[in-house]
Amino acid sequence: SSWWASRSCTCHHETMETNRANAPSLKLEMDAGFEKTLGMKIVNDQANNQLAARMYLEWGICCHKFDDVNGAKEAFHKAQEISGLEISLSGALGKRTKFQTESKSQLLLLAKSKTTKVDTKNQGSDDNDKDVGNEEDKIRAEDNEEV
């Protein structure tokens, strides 16, 4: 429920009509919710590193919405580290459309993920999303036990 509380703080912040900079309490509450989620053993378990990476990614997006550039950058780097994603920027000549006659320089994002064992039987199904949903249910149950 602390993860959901952080999400609700971000939604509340986005719907405010007044100057968003006047709501530091929402940012503090959002950060506290994510930090509480980080303290749960299910998120820190090595077997659930995908869940932890998703949590850090969401935290980064929320920080970005609160205009906290440094917090977002830190959370994105942590998610990248946990997930094993390696990225680099490069360039190449190419054509964006079939109508383009000359090649122009293009920005390329090269991404490489760490290799994981893939279950080919369930490829194309949404089982991974169901697993994350189950993990979030476990977080809610663990959060309720602490209260």
Tab-separated table of N, CA and C in Angstrom:
chain	number	residue	atom	x	y	z
A	1	SER	N	0.816	-1.199	0.000
A	1	SER	CA	0.000	0.000	0.000
A	1	SER	C	0.854	1.256	0.000
A	2	SER	N	2.104	1.179	0.462
A	2	SER	CA	2.966	2.361	0.428
A	2	SER	C	3.329	2.720	-1.023
A	3	TRP	N	3.455	1.696	-1.869
A	3	TRP	CA	3.722	1.955	-3.286
A	3	TRP	C	2.528	2.684	-3.902
A	4	TRP	N	1.327	2.215	-3.570
A	4	TRP	CA	0.121	2.863	-4.083
A	4	TRP	C	-0.053	4.265	-3.516
A	5	ALA	N	0.359	4.482	-2.283
A	5	ALA	CA	0.288	5.826	-1.693
A	5	ALA	C	1.195	6.780	-2.460
A	6	SER	N	2.367	6.302	-2.858
A	6	SER	CA	3.278	7.129	-3.651
A	6	SER	C	2.673	7.459	-5.007
A	7	ARG	N	2.022	6.473	-5.601
A	7	ARG	CA	1.365	6.702	-6.886
A	7	ARG	C	0.256	7.745	-6.744
A	8	SER	N	-0.511	7.649	-5.670
A	8	SER	CA	-1.619	8.597	-5.480
A	8	SER	C	-1.096	10.011	-5.235
A	9	CYS	N	0.040	10.143	-4.552
A	9	CYS	CA	0.639	11.477	-4.357
A	9	CYS	C	1.018	12.096	-5.697
A	10	THR	N	1.548	11.276	-6.580
A	10	THR	CA	1.936	11.769	-7.906
A	10	THR	C	0.700	12.181	-8.703
A	11	CYS	N	-0.353	11.380	-8.657
A	11	CYS	CA	-1.598	11.734	-9.356
A	11	CYS	C	-2.198	13.010	-8.782
A	12	HIS	N	-2.180	13.127	-7.463
A	12	HIS	CA	-2.682	14.336	-6.811
A	12	HIS	C	-1.887	15.547	-7.286
A	13	HIS	N	-0.578	15.406	-7.337
A	13	HIS	CA	0.293	16.492	-7.772
A	13	HIS	C	-0.008	16.895	-9.220
A	14	GLU	N	-0.259	15.933	-10.080
A	14	GLU	CA	-0.538	16.232	-11.479
A	14	GLU	C	-1.872	16.931	-11.685
A	15	THR	N	-2.825	16.695	-10.797
A	15	THR	CA	-4.160	17.285	-10.969
A	15	THR	C	-4.300	18.652	-10.315
A	16	MET	N	-3.286	19.100	-9.613
A	16	MET	CA	-3.366	20.407	-8.946
A	16	MET	C	-3.402	21.526	-9.978
A	17	GLU	N	-4.272	22.500	-9.753
A	17	GLU	CA	-4.392	23.619	-10.675
A	17	GLU	C	-3.424	24.739	-10.327
A	18	THR	N	-3.044	24.849	-9.065
A	18	THR	CA	-2.143	25.916	-8.651
A	18	THR	C	-0.711	25.563	-8.994
A	19	ASN	N	0.194	26.440	-8.677
A	19	ASN	CA	1.609	26.218	-8.938
A	19	ASN	C	2.068	24.949	-8.237
A	20	ARG	N	2.602	24.034	-8.993
A	20	ARG	CA	2.993	22.739	-8.444
A	20	ARG	C	4.151	22.844	-7.459
A	21	ALA	N	4.941	23.895	-7.551
A	21	ALA	CA	6.089	24.036	-6.658
A	21	ALA	C	5.651	24.273	-5.212
A	22	ASN	N	4.386	24.590	-5.018
A	22	ASN	CA	3.880	24.861	-3.670
A	22	ASN	C	3.406	23.606	-2.953
A	23	ALA	N	3.803	22.424	-3.408
A	23	ALA	CA	3.357	21.183	-2.788
A	23	ALA	C	4.536	20.290	-2.403
A	24	PRO	N	5.457	20.796	-1.584
A	24	PRO	CA	6.600	19.946	-1.209
A	24	PRO	C	6.191	18.784	-0.310
A	25	SER	N	5.066	18.923	0.381
A	25	SER	CA	4.633	17.832	1.261
A	25	SER	C	4.256	16.590	0.457
A	26	LEU	N	3.694	16.774	-0.736
A	26	LEU	CA	3.365	15.624	-1.590
A	26	LEU	C	4.629	14.909	-2.039
A	27	LYS	N	5.665	15.671	-2.371
A	27	LYS	CA	6.942	15.069	-2.784
A	27	LYS	C	7.544	14.275	-1.629
A	28	LEU	N	7.510	14.841	-0.424
A	28	LEU	CA	8.049	14.139	0.742
A	28	LEU	C	7.272	12.862	1.021
A	29	GLU	N	5.951	12.938	0.895
A	29	GLU	CA	5.106	11.763	1.126
A	29	GLU	C	5.351	10.695	0.065
A	30	MET	N	5.533	11.131	-1.195
A	30	MET	CA	5.823	10.191	-2.273
A	30	MET	C	7.148	9.484	-2.025
A	31	ASP	N	8.180	10.247	-1.680
A	31	ASP	CA	9.491	9.658	-1.399
A	31	ASP	C	9.431	8.693	-0.221
A	32	ALA	N	8.693	9.068	0.813
A	32	ALA	CA	8.573	8.206	1.994
A	32	ALA	C	7.900	6.882	1.642
A	33	GLY	N	6.911	6.922	0.762
A	33	GLY	CA	6.232	5.693	0.338
A	33	GLY	C	7.161	4.762	-0.420
A	34	PHE	N	7.952	5.319	-1.326
A	34	PHE	CA	8.896	4.485	-2.068
A	34	PHE	C	9.993	3.945	-1.152
A	35	GLU	N	10.464	4.768	-0.215
A	35	GLU	CA	11.495	4.300	0.713
A	35	GLU	C	10.965	3.186	1.616
A	36	LYS	N	9.694	3.294	2.004
A	36	LYS	CA	9.084	2.241	2.812
A	36	LYS	C	8.970	0.948	1.999
A	37	THR	N	8.631	1.082	0.720
A	37	THR	CA	8.554	-0.077	-0.161
A	37	THR	C	9.930	-0.724	-0.311
A	38	LEU	N	10.968	0.097	-0.409
A	38	LEU	CA	12.331	-0.426	-0.514
A	38	LEU	C	12.737	-1.226	0.714
A	39	GLY	N	12.183	-0.885	1.867
A	39	GLY	CA	12.510	-1.586	3.100
A	39	GLY	C	11.886	-2.962	3.211
A	40	MET	N	10.955	-3.286	2.339
A	40	MET	CA	10.280	-4.584	2.406
A	40	MET	C	11.177	-5.673	1.853
A	41	LYS	N	11.146	-6.815	2.488
A	41	LYS	CA	12.048	-7.900	2.090
A	41	LYS	C	11.741	-8.458	0.709
A	42	ILE	N	10.501	-8.386	0.263
A	42	ILE	CA	10.160	-8.947	-1.046
A	42	ILE	C	10.804	-8.143	-2.173
A	43	VAL	N	10.970	-6.835	-1.991
A	43	VAL	CA	11.600	-6.004	-3.012
A	43	VAL	C	13.112	-6.218	-3.011
A	44	ASN	N	13.692	-6.455	-1.849
A	44	ASN	CA	15.136	-6.627	-1.736
A	44	ASN	C	15.607	-8.041	-2.046
A	45	ASP	N	14.677	-8.960	-2.255
A	45	ASP	CA	15.022	-10.343	-2.569
A	45	ASP	C	15.651	-10.406	-3.960
A	46	GLN	N	16.779	-11.110	-4.096
A	46	GLN	CA	17.481	-11.209	-5.379
A	46	GLN	C	16.610	-11.849	-6.459
A	47	ALA	N	15.701	-12.727	-6.063
A	47	ALA	CA	14.840	-13.387	-7.044
A	47	ALA	C	13.848	-12.408	-7.661
A	48	ASN	N	13.573	-11.292	-6.989
A	48	ASN	CA	12.597	-10.317	-7.459
A	48	ASN	C	13.259	-9.052	-7.977
A	49	ASN	N	14.438	-9.172	-8.594
A	49	ASN	CA	15.112	-7.960	-9.036
A	49	ASN	C	14.331	-7.242	-10.137
A	50	GLN	N	13.483	-7.958	-10.881
A	50	GLN	CA	12.641	-7.307	-11.887
A	50	GLN	C	11.640	-6.376	-11.204
A	51	LEU	N	11.106	-6.802	-10.081
A	51	LEU	CA	10.169	-5.977	-9.333
A	51	LEU	C	10.866	-4.731	-8.785
A	52	ALA	N	12.061	-4.903	-8.255
A	52	ALA	CA	12.817	-3.761	-7.730
A	52	ALA	C	13.157	-2.785	-8.849
A	53	ALA	N	13.529	-3.294	-10.010
A	53	ALA	CA	13.847	-2.422	-11.147
A	53	ALA	C	12.611	-1.636	-11.579
A	54	ARG	N	11.467	-2.289	-11.614
A	54	ARG	CA	10.223	-1.590	-11.966
A	54	ARG	C	9.873	-0.520	-10.943
A	55	MET	N	10.120	-0.821	-9.659
A	55	MET	CA	9.838	0.150	-8.614
A	55	MET	C	10.726	1.379	-8.768
A	56	TYR	N	12.024	1.170	-9.021
A	56	TYR	CA	12.931	2.298	-9.219
A	56	TYR	C	12.572	3.078	-10.479
A	57	LEU	N	12.159	2.387	-11.528
A	57	LEU	CA	11.752	3.063	-12.751
A	57	LEU	C	10.535	3.953	-12.490
A	58	GLU	N	9.565	3.425	-11.765
A	58	GLU	CA	8.380	4.219	-11.443
A	58	GLU	C	8.729	5.396	-10.532
A	59	TRP	N	9.637	5.170	-9.586
A	59	TRP	CA	10.081	6.246	-8.705
A	59	TRP	C	10.735	7.356	-9.535
A	60	GLY	N	11.535	6.974	-10.516
A	60	GLY	CA	12.172	7.960	-11.387
A	60	GLY	C	11.156	8.766	-12.177
A	61	ILE	N	10.136	8.095	-12.691
A	61	ILE	CA	9.083	8.797	-13.434
A	61	ILE	C	8.350	9.778	-12.518
A	62	CYS	N	8.061	9.339	-11.297
A	62	CYS	CA	7.385	10.216	-10.343
A	62	CYS	C	8.253	11.423	-9.987
A	63	CYS	N	9.541	11.199	-9.772
A	63	CYS	CA	10.453	12.310	-9.484
A	63	CYS	C	10.487	13.283	-10.661
A	64	HIS	N	10.480	12.757	-11.865
A	64	HIS	CA	10.469	13.597	-13.053
A	64	HIS	C	9.210	14.470	-13.084
A	65	LYS	N	8.082	13.895	-12.716
A	65	LYS	CA	6.834	14.664	-12.700
A	65	LYS	C	6.842	15.745	-11.627
A	66	PHE	N	7.636	15.547	-10.580
A	66	PHE	CA	7.782	16.551	-9.539
A	66	PHE	C	8.931	17.525	-9.859
A	67	ASP	N	9.479	17.453	-11.059
A	67	ASP	CA	10.603	18.283	-11.506
A	67	ASP	C	11.848	18.096	-10.654
A	68	ASP	N	12.038	16.907	-10.116
A	68	ASP	CA	13.235	16.558	-9.357
A	68	ASP	C	14.174	15.801	-10.287
A	69	VAL	N	14.973	16.541	-11.040
A	69	VAL	CA	15.820	15.950	-12.071
A	69	VAL	C	16.859	15.015	-11.456
A	70	ASN	N	17.498	15.451	-10.374
A	70	ASN	CA	18.538	14.627	-9.755
A	70	ASN	C	17.973	13.335	-9.168
A	71	GLY	N	16.820	13.422	-8.514
A	71	GLY	CA	16.182	12.228	-7.962
A	71	GLY	C	15.776	11.251	-9.045
A	72	ALA	N	15.253	11.775	-10.165
A	72	ALA	CA	14.848	10.922	-11.282
A	72	ALA	C	16.062	10.237	-11.892
A	73	LYS	N	17.120	11.002	-12.087
A	73	LYS	CA	18.336	10.443	-12.683
A	73	LYS	C	18.908	9.332	-11.809
A	74	GLU	N	18.925	9.562	-10.509
A	74	GLU	CA	19.437	8.566	-9.562
A	74	GLU	C	18.598	7.286	-9.606
A	75	ALA	N	17.268	7.439	-9.628
A	75	ALA	CA	16.373	6.276	-9.654
A	75	ALA	C	16.510	5.513	-10.971
A	76	PHE	N	16.630	6.223	-12.089
A	76	PHE	CA	16.787	5.560	-13.385
A	76	PHE	C	18.102	4.781	-13.448
A	77	HIS	N	19.171	5.369	-12.913
A	77	HIS	CA	20.459	4.667	-12.902
A	77	HIS	C	20.397	3.414	-12.036
A	78	LYS	N	19.690	3.505	-10.910
A	78	LYS	CA	19.547	2.344	-10.021
A	78	LYS	C	18.743	1.242	-10.728
A	79	ALA	N	17.665	1.621	-11.428
A	79	ALA	CA	16.868	0.643	-12.179
A	79	ALA	C	17.697	-0.001	-13.276
A	80	GLN	N	18.517	0.800	-13.933
A	80	GLN	CA	19.388	0.284	-14.987
A	80	GLN	C	20.401	-0.690	-14.410
A	81	GLU	N	20.960	-0.357	-13.267
A	81	GLU	CA	21.946	-1.222	-12.605
A	81	GLU	C	21.328	-2.554	-12.188
A	82	ILE	N	20.144	-2.506	-11.596
A	82	ILE	CA	19.476	-3.721	-11.124
A	82	ILE	C	19.071	-4.620	-12.299
A	83	SER	N	18.556	-4.002	-13.357
A	83	SER	CA	18.072	-4.790	-14.494
A	83	SER	C	19.198	-5.288	-15.395
A	84	GLY	N	20.380	-4.703	-15.278
A	84	GLY	CA	21.500	-5.118	-16.105
A	84	GLY	C	21.467	-4.548	-17.508
A	85	LEU	N	20.717	-3.476	-17.705
A	85	LEU	CA	20.612	-2.850	-19.019
A	85	LEU	C	21.832	-1.974	-19.270
A	86	GLU	N	22.436	-2.161	-20.440
A	86	GLU	CA	23.572	-1.333	-20.847
A	86	GLU	C	23.136	-0.524	-22.062
A	87	ILE	N	23.310	0.813	-21.997
A	87	ILE	CA	22.905	1.666	-23.108
A	87	ILE	C	24.063	2.575	-23.507
A	88	SER	N	24.054	2.963	-24.778
A	88	SER	CA	25.016	3.942	-25.270
A	88	SER	C	24.401	4.652	-26.468
A	89	LEU	N	24.835	5.878	-26.682
A	89	LEU	CA	24.360	6.653	-27.818
A	89	LEU	C	25.397	6.587	-28.924
A	90	SER	N	24.937	6.515	-30.146
A	90	SER	CA	25.824	6.450	-31.292
A	90	SER	C	25.148	7.184	-32.445
A	91	GLY	N	25.777	7.183	-33.587
A	91	GLY	CA	25.204	7.829	-34.755
A	91	GLY	C	25.495	7.026	-36.006
A	92	ALA	N	24.684	7.221	-37.016
A	92	ALA	CA	24.875	6.542	-38.294
A	92	ALA	C	24.137	7.333	-39.371
A	93	LEU	N	24.546	7.143	-40.589
A	93	LEU	CA	23.835	7.754	-41.707
A	93	LEU	C	22.656	6.865	-42.084
A	94	GLY	N	21.549	7.502	-42.378
A	94	GLY	CA	20.385	6.718	-42.750
A	94	GLY	C	19.258	7.584	-43.262
A	95	LYS	N	18.207	6.933	-43.723
A	95	LYS	CA	17.021	7.617	-44.239
A	95	LYS	C	15.850	7.280	-43.333
A	96	ARG	N	15.105	8.277	-42.927
A	96	ARG	CA	13.960	8.058	-42.036
A	96	ARG	C	12.725	7.593	-42.806
A	97	THR	N	12.557	8.090	-44.003
A	97	THR	CA	11.376	7.716	-44.801
A	97	THR	C	11.823	7.222	-46.177
A	98	LYS	N	10.920	6.583	-46.877
A	98	LYS	CA	11.248	6.080	-48.210
A	98	LYS	C	11.349	7.216	-49.219
A	99	PHE	N	10.848	8.399	-48.863
A	99	PHE	CA	10.874	9.535	-49.773
A	99	PHE	C	12.172	10.333	-49.665
A	100	GLN	N	12.929	10.095	-48.614
A	100	GLN	CA	14.181	10.814	-48.414
A	100	GLN	C	15.215	10.321	-49.423
A	101	THR	N	15.839	11.247	-50.145
A	101	THR	CA	16.797	10.845	-51.170
A	101	THR	C	18.227	10.809	-50.651
A	102	GLU	N	18.559	11.660	-49.700
A	102	GLU	CA	19.911	11.705	-49.151
A	102	GLU	C	19.928	11.125	-47.742
A	103	SER	N	21.019	10.461	-47.436
A	103	SER	CA	21.177	9.948	-46.074
A	103	SER	C	21.551	11.098	-45.144
A	104	LYS	N	20.930	11.131	-43.989
A	104	LYS	CA	21.196	12.145	-42.969
A	104	LYS	C	21.717	11.443	-41.721
A	105	SER	N	22.418	12.194	-40.908
A	105	SER	CA	22.923	11.591	-39.660
A	105	SER	C	21.751	11.331	-38.720
A	106	GLN	N	21.766	10.172	-38.096
A	106	GLN	CA	20.689	9.724	-37.206
A	106	GLN	C	21.284	9.399	-35.845
A	107	LEU	N	20.565	9.728	-34.803
A	107	LEU	CA	20.972	9.364	-33.449
A	107	LEU	C	20.478	7.955	-33.158
A	108	LEU	N	21.368	7.093	-32.666
A	108	LEU	CA	21.008	5.719	-32.343
A	108	LEU	C	21.174	5.479	-30.859
A	109	LEU	N	20.238	4.797	-30.278
A	109	LEU	CA	20.348	4.338	-28.902
A	109	LEU	C	20.609	2.838	-28.962
A	110	LEU	N	21.793	2.435	-28.536
A	110	LEU	CA	22.153	1.022	-28.539
A	110	LEU	C	21.893	0.470	-27.146
A	111	ALA	N	21.104	-0.574	-27.060
A	111	ALA	CA	20.745	-1.159	-25.771
A	111	ALA	C	21.082	-2.636	-25.762
A	112	LYS	N	21.598	-3.088	-24.628
A	112	LYS	CA	21.932	-4.500	-24.462
A	112	LYS	C	21.491	-4.895	-23.059
A	113	SER	N	20.651	-5.911	-22.988
A	113	SER	CA	20.202	-6.373	-21.681
A	113	SER	C	21.010	-7.586	-21.270
A	114	LYS	N	21.050	-7.817	-19.977
A	114	LYS	CA	21.766	-9.007	-19.537
A	114	LYS	C	20.969	-10.226	-19.963
A	115	THR	N	21.656	-11.291	-20.254
A	115	THR	CA	20.983	-12.486	-20.749
A	115	THR	C	20.264	-13.180	-19.603
A	116	THR	N	19.063	-13.589	-19.895
A	116	THR	CA	18.273	-14.334	-18.918
A	116	THR	C	17.713	-15.562	-19.603
A	117	LYS	N	17.408	-16.547	-18.813
A	117	LYS	CA	16.811	-17.770	-19.337
A	117	LYS	C	15.375	-17.469	-19.743
A	118	VAL	N	15.030	-17.777	-20.987
A	118	VAL	CA	13.704	-17.490	-21.517
A	118	VAL	C	12.903	-18.775	-21.587
A	119	ASP	N	11.672	-18.711	-21.091
A	119	ASP	CA	10.765	-19.847	-21.165
A	119	ASP	C	10.021	-19.755	-22.493
A	120	THR	N	10.397	-20.598	-23.457
A	120	THR	CA	9.815	-20.510	-24.796
A	120	THR	C	8.380	-21.020	-24.839
A	121	LYS	N	7.954	-21.815	-23.849
A	121	LYS	CA	6.572	-22.315	-23.842
A	121	LYS	C	5.592	-21.169	-23.679
A	122	ASN	N	5.927	-20.179	-22.831
A	122	ASN	CA	4.998	-19.103	-22.519
A	122	ASN	C	5.320	-17.816	-23.253
A	123	GLN	N	6.133	-17.885	-24.289
A	123	GLN	CA	6.498	-16.685	-25.014
A	123	GLN	C	5.260	-16.071	-25.642
A	124	GLY	N	5.158	-14.737	-25.508
A	124	GLY	CA	4.011	-14.046	-26.078
A	124	GLY	C	2.841	-13.936	-25.127
A	125	SER	N	2.913	-14.574	-23.958
A	125	SER	CA	1.817	-14.442	-23.002
A	125	SER	C	2.153	-13.350	-22.004
A	126	ASP	N	1.184	-12.961	-21.247
A	126	ASP	CA	1.372	-11.916	-20.253
A	126	ASP	C	1.629	-12.490	-18.872
A	127	ASP	N	2.254	-13.651	-18.790
A	127	ASP	CA	2.532	-14.266	-17.503
A	127	ASP	C	3.456	-13.414	-16.650
A	128	ASN	N	4.423	-12.725	-17.271
A	128	ASN	CA	5.327	-11.883	-16.504
A	128	ASN	C	4.571	-10.768	-15.807
A	129	ASP	N	3.601	-10.165	-16.490
A	129	ASP	CA	2.802	-9.119	-15.872
A	129	ASP	C	1.980	-9.673	-14.717
A	130	LYS	N	1.489	-10.912	-14.855
A	130	LYS	CA	0.730	-11.530	-13.774
A	130	LYS	C	1.626	-11.770	-12.573
A	131	ASP	N	2.884	-12.185	-12.827
A	131	ASP	CA	3.821	-12.403	-11.729
A	131	ASP	C	4.083	-11.118	-10.971
A	132	VAL	N	4.260	-10.012	-11.691
A	132	VAL	CA	4.496	-8.739	-11.032
A	132	VAL	C	3.263	-8.326	-10.246
A	133	GLY	N	2.082	-8.573	-10.798
A	133	GLY	CA	0.857	-8.273	-10.058
A	133	GLY	C	0.787	-9.075	-8.771
A	134	ASN	N	1.174	-10.353	-8.833
A	134	ASN	CA	1.197	-11.175	-7.625
A	134	ASN	C	2.212	-10.643	-6.627
A	135	GLU	N	3.352	-10.175	-7.113
A	135	GLU	CA	4.375	-9.622	-6.232
A	135	GLU	C	3.863	-8.345	-5.562
A	136	GLU	N	3.127	-7.525	-6.319
A	136	GLU	CA	2.561	-6.318	-5.724
A	136	GLU	C	1.524	-6.678	-4.663
A	137	ASP	N	0.760	-7.759	-4.888
A	137	ASP	CA	-0.184	-8.223	-3.877
A	137	ASP	C	0.543	-8.643	-2.613
A	138	LYS	N	1.693	-9.311	-2.773
A	138	LYS	CA	2.487	-9.712	-1.611
A	138	LYS	C	3.009	-8.501	-0.859
A	139	ILE	N	3.389	-7.454	-1.592
A	139	ILE	CA	3.854	-6.221	-0.946
A	139	ILE	C	2.730	-5.613	-0.133
A	140	ARG	N	1.516	-5.582	-0.710
A	140	ARG	CA	0.378	-5.033	0.026
A	140	ARG	C	0.119	-5.829	1.301
A	141	ALA	N	0.189	-7.147	1.194
A	141	ALA	CA	-0.044	-7.995	2.371
A	141	ALA	C	1.040	-7.753	3.409
A	142	GLU	N	2.293	-7.644	2.979
A	142	GLU	CA	3.389	-7.401	3.910
A	142	GLU	C	3.254	-6.029	4.549
A	143	ASP	N	2.794	-5.044	3.771
A	143	ASP	CA	2.602	-3.693	4.272
A	143	ASP	C	1.500	-3.664	5.317
A	144	ASN	N	0.429	-4.435	5.103
A	144	ASN	CA	-0.675	-4.484	6.058
A	144	ASN	C	-0.269	-5.171	7.367
A	145	GLU	N	0.664	-6.124	7.281
A	145	GLU	CA	1.132	-6.794	8.481
A	145	GLU	C	1.912	-5.827	9.374
A	146	GLU	N	2.615	-4.843	8.756
A	146	GLU	CA	3.396	-3.896	9.535
A	146	GLU	C	2.516	-2.914	10.296
A	147	VAL	N	1.286	-2.693	9.803
A	147	VAL	CA	0.390	-1.694	10.416
A	147	VAL	C	-0.252	-2.227	11.649
